mmCIF file of C-alpha atoms and ligand atoms in Angstrom:
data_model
loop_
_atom_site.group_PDB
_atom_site.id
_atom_site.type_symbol
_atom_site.label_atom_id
_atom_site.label_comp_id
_atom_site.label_asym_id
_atom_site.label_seq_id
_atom_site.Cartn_x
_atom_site.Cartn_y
_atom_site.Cartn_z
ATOM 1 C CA UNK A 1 -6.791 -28.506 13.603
ATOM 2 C CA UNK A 2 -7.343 -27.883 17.291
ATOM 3 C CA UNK A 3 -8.183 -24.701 19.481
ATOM 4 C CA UNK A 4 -4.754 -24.038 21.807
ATOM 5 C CA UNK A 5 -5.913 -22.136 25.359
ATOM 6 C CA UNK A 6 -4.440 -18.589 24.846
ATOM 7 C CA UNK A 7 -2.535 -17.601 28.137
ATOM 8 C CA UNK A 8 -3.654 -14.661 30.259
ATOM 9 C CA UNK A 9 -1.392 -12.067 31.482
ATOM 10 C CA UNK A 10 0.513 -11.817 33.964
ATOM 11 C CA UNK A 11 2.478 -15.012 33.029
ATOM 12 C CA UNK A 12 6.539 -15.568 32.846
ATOM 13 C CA UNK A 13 6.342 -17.431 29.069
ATOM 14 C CA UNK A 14 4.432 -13.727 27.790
ATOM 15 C CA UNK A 15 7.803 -12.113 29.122
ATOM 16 C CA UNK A 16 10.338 -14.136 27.407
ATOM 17 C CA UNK A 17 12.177 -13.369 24.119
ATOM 18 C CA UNK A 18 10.874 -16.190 21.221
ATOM 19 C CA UNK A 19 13.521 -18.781 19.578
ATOM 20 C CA UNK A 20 14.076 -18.088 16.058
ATOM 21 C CA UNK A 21 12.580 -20.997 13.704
ATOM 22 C CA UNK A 22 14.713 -22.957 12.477
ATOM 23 C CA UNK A 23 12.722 -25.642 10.499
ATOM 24 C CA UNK A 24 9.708 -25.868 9.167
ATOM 25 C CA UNK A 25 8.239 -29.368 10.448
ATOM 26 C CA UNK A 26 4.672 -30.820 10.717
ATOM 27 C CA UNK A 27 4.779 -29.528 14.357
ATOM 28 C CA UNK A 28 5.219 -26.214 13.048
ATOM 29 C CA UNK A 29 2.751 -26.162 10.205
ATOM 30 C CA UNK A 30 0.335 -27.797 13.160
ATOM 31 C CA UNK A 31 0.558 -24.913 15.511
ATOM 32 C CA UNK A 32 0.441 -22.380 13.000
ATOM 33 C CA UNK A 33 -2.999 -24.434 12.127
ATOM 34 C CA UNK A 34 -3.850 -24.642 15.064
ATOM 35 C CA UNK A 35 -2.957 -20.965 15.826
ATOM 36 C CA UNK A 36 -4.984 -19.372 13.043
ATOM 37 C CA UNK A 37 -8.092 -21.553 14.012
ATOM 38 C CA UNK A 38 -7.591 -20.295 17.648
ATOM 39 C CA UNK A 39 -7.344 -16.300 16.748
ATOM 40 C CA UNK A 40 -10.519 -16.569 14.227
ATOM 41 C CA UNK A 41 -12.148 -18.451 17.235
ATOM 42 C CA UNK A 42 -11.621 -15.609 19.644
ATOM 43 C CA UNK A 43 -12.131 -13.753 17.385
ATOM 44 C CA UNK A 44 -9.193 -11.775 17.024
ATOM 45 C CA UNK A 45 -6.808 -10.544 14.380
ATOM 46 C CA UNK A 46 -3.402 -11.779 15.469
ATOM 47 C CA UNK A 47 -1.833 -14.013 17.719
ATOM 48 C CA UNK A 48 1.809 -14.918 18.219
ATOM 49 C CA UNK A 49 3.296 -18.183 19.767
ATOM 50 C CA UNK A 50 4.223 -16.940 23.128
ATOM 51 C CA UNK A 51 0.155 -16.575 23.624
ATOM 52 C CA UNK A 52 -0.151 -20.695 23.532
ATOM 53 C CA UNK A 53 2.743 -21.040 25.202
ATOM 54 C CA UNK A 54 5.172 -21.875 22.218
ATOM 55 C CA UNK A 55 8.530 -20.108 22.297
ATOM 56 C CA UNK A 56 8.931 -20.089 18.310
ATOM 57 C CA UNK A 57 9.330 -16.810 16.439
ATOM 58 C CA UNK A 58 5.991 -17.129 14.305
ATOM 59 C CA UNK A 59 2.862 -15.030 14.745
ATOM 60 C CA UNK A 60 -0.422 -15.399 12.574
ATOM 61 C CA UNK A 61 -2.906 -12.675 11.743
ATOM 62 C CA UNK A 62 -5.728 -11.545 9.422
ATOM 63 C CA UNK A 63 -6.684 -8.007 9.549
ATOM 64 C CA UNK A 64 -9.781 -8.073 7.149
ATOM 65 C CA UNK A 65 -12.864 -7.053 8.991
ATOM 66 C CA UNK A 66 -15.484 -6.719 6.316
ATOM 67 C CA UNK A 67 -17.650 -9.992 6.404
ATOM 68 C CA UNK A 68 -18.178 -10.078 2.774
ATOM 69 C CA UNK A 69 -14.678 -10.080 2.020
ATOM 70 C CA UNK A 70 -12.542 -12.758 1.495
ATOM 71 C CA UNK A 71 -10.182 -13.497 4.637
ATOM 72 C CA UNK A 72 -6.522 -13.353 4.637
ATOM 73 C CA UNK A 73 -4.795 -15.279 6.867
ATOM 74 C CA UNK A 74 -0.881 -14.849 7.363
ATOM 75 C CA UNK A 75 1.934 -16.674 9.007
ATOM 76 C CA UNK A 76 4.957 -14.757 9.372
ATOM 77 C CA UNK A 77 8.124 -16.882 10.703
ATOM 78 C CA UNK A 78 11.155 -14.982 12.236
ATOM 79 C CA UNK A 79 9.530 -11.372 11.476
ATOM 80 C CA UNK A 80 11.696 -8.559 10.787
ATOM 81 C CA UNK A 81 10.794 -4.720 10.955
ATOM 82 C CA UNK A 82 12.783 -3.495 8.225
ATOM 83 C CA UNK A 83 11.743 0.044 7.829
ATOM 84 C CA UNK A 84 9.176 2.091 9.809
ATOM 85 C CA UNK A 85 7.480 5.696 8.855
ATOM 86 C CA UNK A 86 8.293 8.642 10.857
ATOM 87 C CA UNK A 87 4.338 9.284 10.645
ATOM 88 C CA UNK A 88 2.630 7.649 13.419
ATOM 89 C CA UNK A 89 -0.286 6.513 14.141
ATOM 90 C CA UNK A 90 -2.624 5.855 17.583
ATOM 91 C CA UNK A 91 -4.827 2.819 17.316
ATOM 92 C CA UNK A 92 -6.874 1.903 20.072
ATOM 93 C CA UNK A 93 -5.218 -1.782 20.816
ATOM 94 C CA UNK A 94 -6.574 -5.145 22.706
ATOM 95 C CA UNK A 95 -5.142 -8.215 23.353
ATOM 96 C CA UNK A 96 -6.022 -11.898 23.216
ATOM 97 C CA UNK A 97 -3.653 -12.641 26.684
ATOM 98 C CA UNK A 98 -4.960 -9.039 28.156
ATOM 99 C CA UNK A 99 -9.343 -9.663 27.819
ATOM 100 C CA UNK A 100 -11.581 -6.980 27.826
ATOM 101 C CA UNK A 101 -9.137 -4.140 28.539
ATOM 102 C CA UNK A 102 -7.785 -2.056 25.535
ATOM 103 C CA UNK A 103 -6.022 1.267 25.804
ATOM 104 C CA UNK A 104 -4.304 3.880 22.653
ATOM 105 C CA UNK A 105 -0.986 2.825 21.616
ATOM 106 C CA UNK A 106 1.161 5.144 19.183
ATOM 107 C CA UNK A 107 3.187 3.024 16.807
ATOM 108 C CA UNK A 108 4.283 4.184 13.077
ATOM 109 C CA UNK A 109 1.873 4.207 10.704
ATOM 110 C CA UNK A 110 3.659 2.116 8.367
ATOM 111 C CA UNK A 111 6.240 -0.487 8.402
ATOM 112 C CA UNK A 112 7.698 -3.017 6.444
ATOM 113 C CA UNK A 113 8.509 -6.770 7.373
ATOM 114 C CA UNK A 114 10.554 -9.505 6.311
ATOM 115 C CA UNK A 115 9.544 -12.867 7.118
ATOM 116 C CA UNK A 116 9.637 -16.087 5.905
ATOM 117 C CA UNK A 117 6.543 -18.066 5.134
ATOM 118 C CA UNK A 118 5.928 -21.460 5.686
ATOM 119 C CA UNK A 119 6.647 -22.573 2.168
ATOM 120 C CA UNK A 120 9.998 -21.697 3.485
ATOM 121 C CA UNK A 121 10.473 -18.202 0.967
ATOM 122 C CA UNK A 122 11.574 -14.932 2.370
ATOM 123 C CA UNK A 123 8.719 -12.517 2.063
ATOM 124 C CA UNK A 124 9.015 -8.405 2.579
ATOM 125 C CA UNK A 125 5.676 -6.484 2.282
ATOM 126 C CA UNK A 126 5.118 -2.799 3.654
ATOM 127 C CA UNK A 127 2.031 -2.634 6.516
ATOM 128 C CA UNK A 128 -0.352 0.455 6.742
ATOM 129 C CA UNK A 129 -3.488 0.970 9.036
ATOM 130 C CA UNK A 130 -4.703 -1.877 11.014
ATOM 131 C CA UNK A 131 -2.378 -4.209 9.592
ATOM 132 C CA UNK A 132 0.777 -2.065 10.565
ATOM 133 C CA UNK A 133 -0.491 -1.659 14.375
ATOM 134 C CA UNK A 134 -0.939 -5.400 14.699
ATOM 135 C CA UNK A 135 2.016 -6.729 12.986
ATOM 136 C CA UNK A 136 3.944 -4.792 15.449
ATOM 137 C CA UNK A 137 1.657 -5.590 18.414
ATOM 138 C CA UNK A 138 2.666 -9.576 17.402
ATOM 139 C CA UNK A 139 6.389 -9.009 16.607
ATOM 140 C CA UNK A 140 6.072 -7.445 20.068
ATOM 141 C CA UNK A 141 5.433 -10.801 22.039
ATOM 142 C CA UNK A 142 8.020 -12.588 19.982
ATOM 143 C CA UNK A 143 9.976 -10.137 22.084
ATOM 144 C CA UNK A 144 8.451 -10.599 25.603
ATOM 145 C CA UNK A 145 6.822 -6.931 25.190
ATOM 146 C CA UNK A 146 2.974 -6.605 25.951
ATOM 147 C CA UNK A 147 0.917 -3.242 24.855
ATOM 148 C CA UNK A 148 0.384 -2.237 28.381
ATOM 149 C CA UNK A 149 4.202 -1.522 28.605
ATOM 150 C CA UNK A 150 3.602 1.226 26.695
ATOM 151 C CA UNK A 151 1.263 2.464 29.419
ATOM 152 C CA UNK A 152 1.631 4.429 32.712
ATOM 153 C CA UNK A 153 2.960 2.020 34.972
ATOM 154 C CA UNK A 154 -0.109 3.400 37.304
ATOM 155 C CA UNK A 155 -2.708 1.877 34.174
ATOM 156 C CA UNK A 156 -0.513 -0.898 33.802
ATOM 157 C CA UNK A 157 -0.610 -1.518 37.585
ATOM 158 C CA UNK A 158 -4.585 -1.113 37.037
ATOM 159 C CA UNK A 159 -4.426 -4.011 34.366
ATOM 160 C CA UNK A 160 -2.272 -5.945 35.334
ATOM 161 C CA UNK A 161 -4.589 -6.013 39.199
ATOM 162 C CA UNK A 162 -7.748 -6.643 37.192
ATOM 163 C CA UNK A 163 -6.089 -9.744 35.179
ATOM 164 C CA UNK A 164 -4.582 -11.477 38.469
ATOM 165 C CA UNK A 165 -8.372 -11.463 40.114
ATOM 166 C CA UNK A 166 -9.827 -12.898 36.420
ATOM 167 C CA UNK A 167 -7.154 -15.416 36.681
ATOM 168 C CA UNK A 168 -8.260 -16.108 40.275
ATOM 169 C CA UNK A 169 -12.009 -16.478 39.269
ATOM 170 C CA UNK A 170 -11.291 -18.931 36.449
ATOM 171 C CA UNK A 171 -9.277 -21.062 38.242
ATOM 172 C CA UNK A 172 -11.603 -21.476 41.387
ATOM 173 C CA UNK A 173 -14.376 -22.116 38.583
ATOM 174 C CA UNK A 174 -12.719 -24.869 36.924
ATOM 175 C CA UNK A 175 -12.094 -26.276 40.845
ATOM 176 C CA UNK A 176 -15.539 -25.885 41.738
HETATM 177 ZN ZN1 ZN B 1 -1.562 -9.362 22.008
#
């Protein structure tokens, strides 16, 4: 397993729509590896494929935050929101691409997902709490959708700024 460098927003691949999978390979088992291993090393508690730069339909997430429990990690290929609750909820969301800024985002409080895991089976489980808000956050960049489009365009202006001049202090420090 190897860490993958997560991309930073604003970038053209987190825009674009993700190719379904079509085949579950050893390249594919060794990026969704590689892209649990990355998201625990954050840490975080999702990441999809556009965020390492991969344009397959696959995401990977664990939402278990208590320390003593044990974890949970998921790969979902081609996700699917099947049904969503007319209850929503408002989660205060962050992003792996998007560092350090994190904003409320109302999604429904529950949903349910096909997918199909990487033994190749169709799955369908219904989401609630964290786990519904970030198995829509992933599904989200499979389709080229960030959570600051759900923002003003004047705070997603404000993000978007802030981002640009992080990008342009990490370059010039890996010049320097
Ligand atoms: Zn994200």
């Amino acid at each position: 397993m190897a860490l993958r460098s997560i991309l930073i927003h604003p970038d053209p691949r987190l825009k674009k729509r993700a190719d379904p999978v079509r085949a579950i390979d050893d390249d594919l088992r060794r990026l969704a590896d590689d892209m649990l291993e990355t998201m625990y090393d954050a840490p975080g508690i999702g990441l999809a494929a556009p965020q390492v730069g991969s344009n397959a339909r696959l995401l990977v997430m664990d939402c278990i935050k208590d320390k003593d429990a044990a974890p949970r990690p998921m790969v979902l290929l081609n996700p699917a929101i099947e049904w969503t609750s007319d209850e929503d909820s408002t989660y205060e969301e962050g992003c792996l691409s998007i560092p350090d800024q994190f904003a409320d985002v109302t999604r429904p409080a529950e949903v349910d997902v096909s997918w199909m895991g990487l033994d190749g089976q169709q799955h369908r489980e219904r989401f609630s709490g964290l786990w519904a808000t970030c198995v829509q956050h992933e599904i989200d960049h499979l389709n080229g959708r960030l959570f600051i489009d759900y923002l003003t365009p004047l705070k997603r202006q404000l993000i978007t700024r802030k981002m640009v001049k992080l990008k342009r202090e990490q370059a010039r420090e890996t010049t320097a």
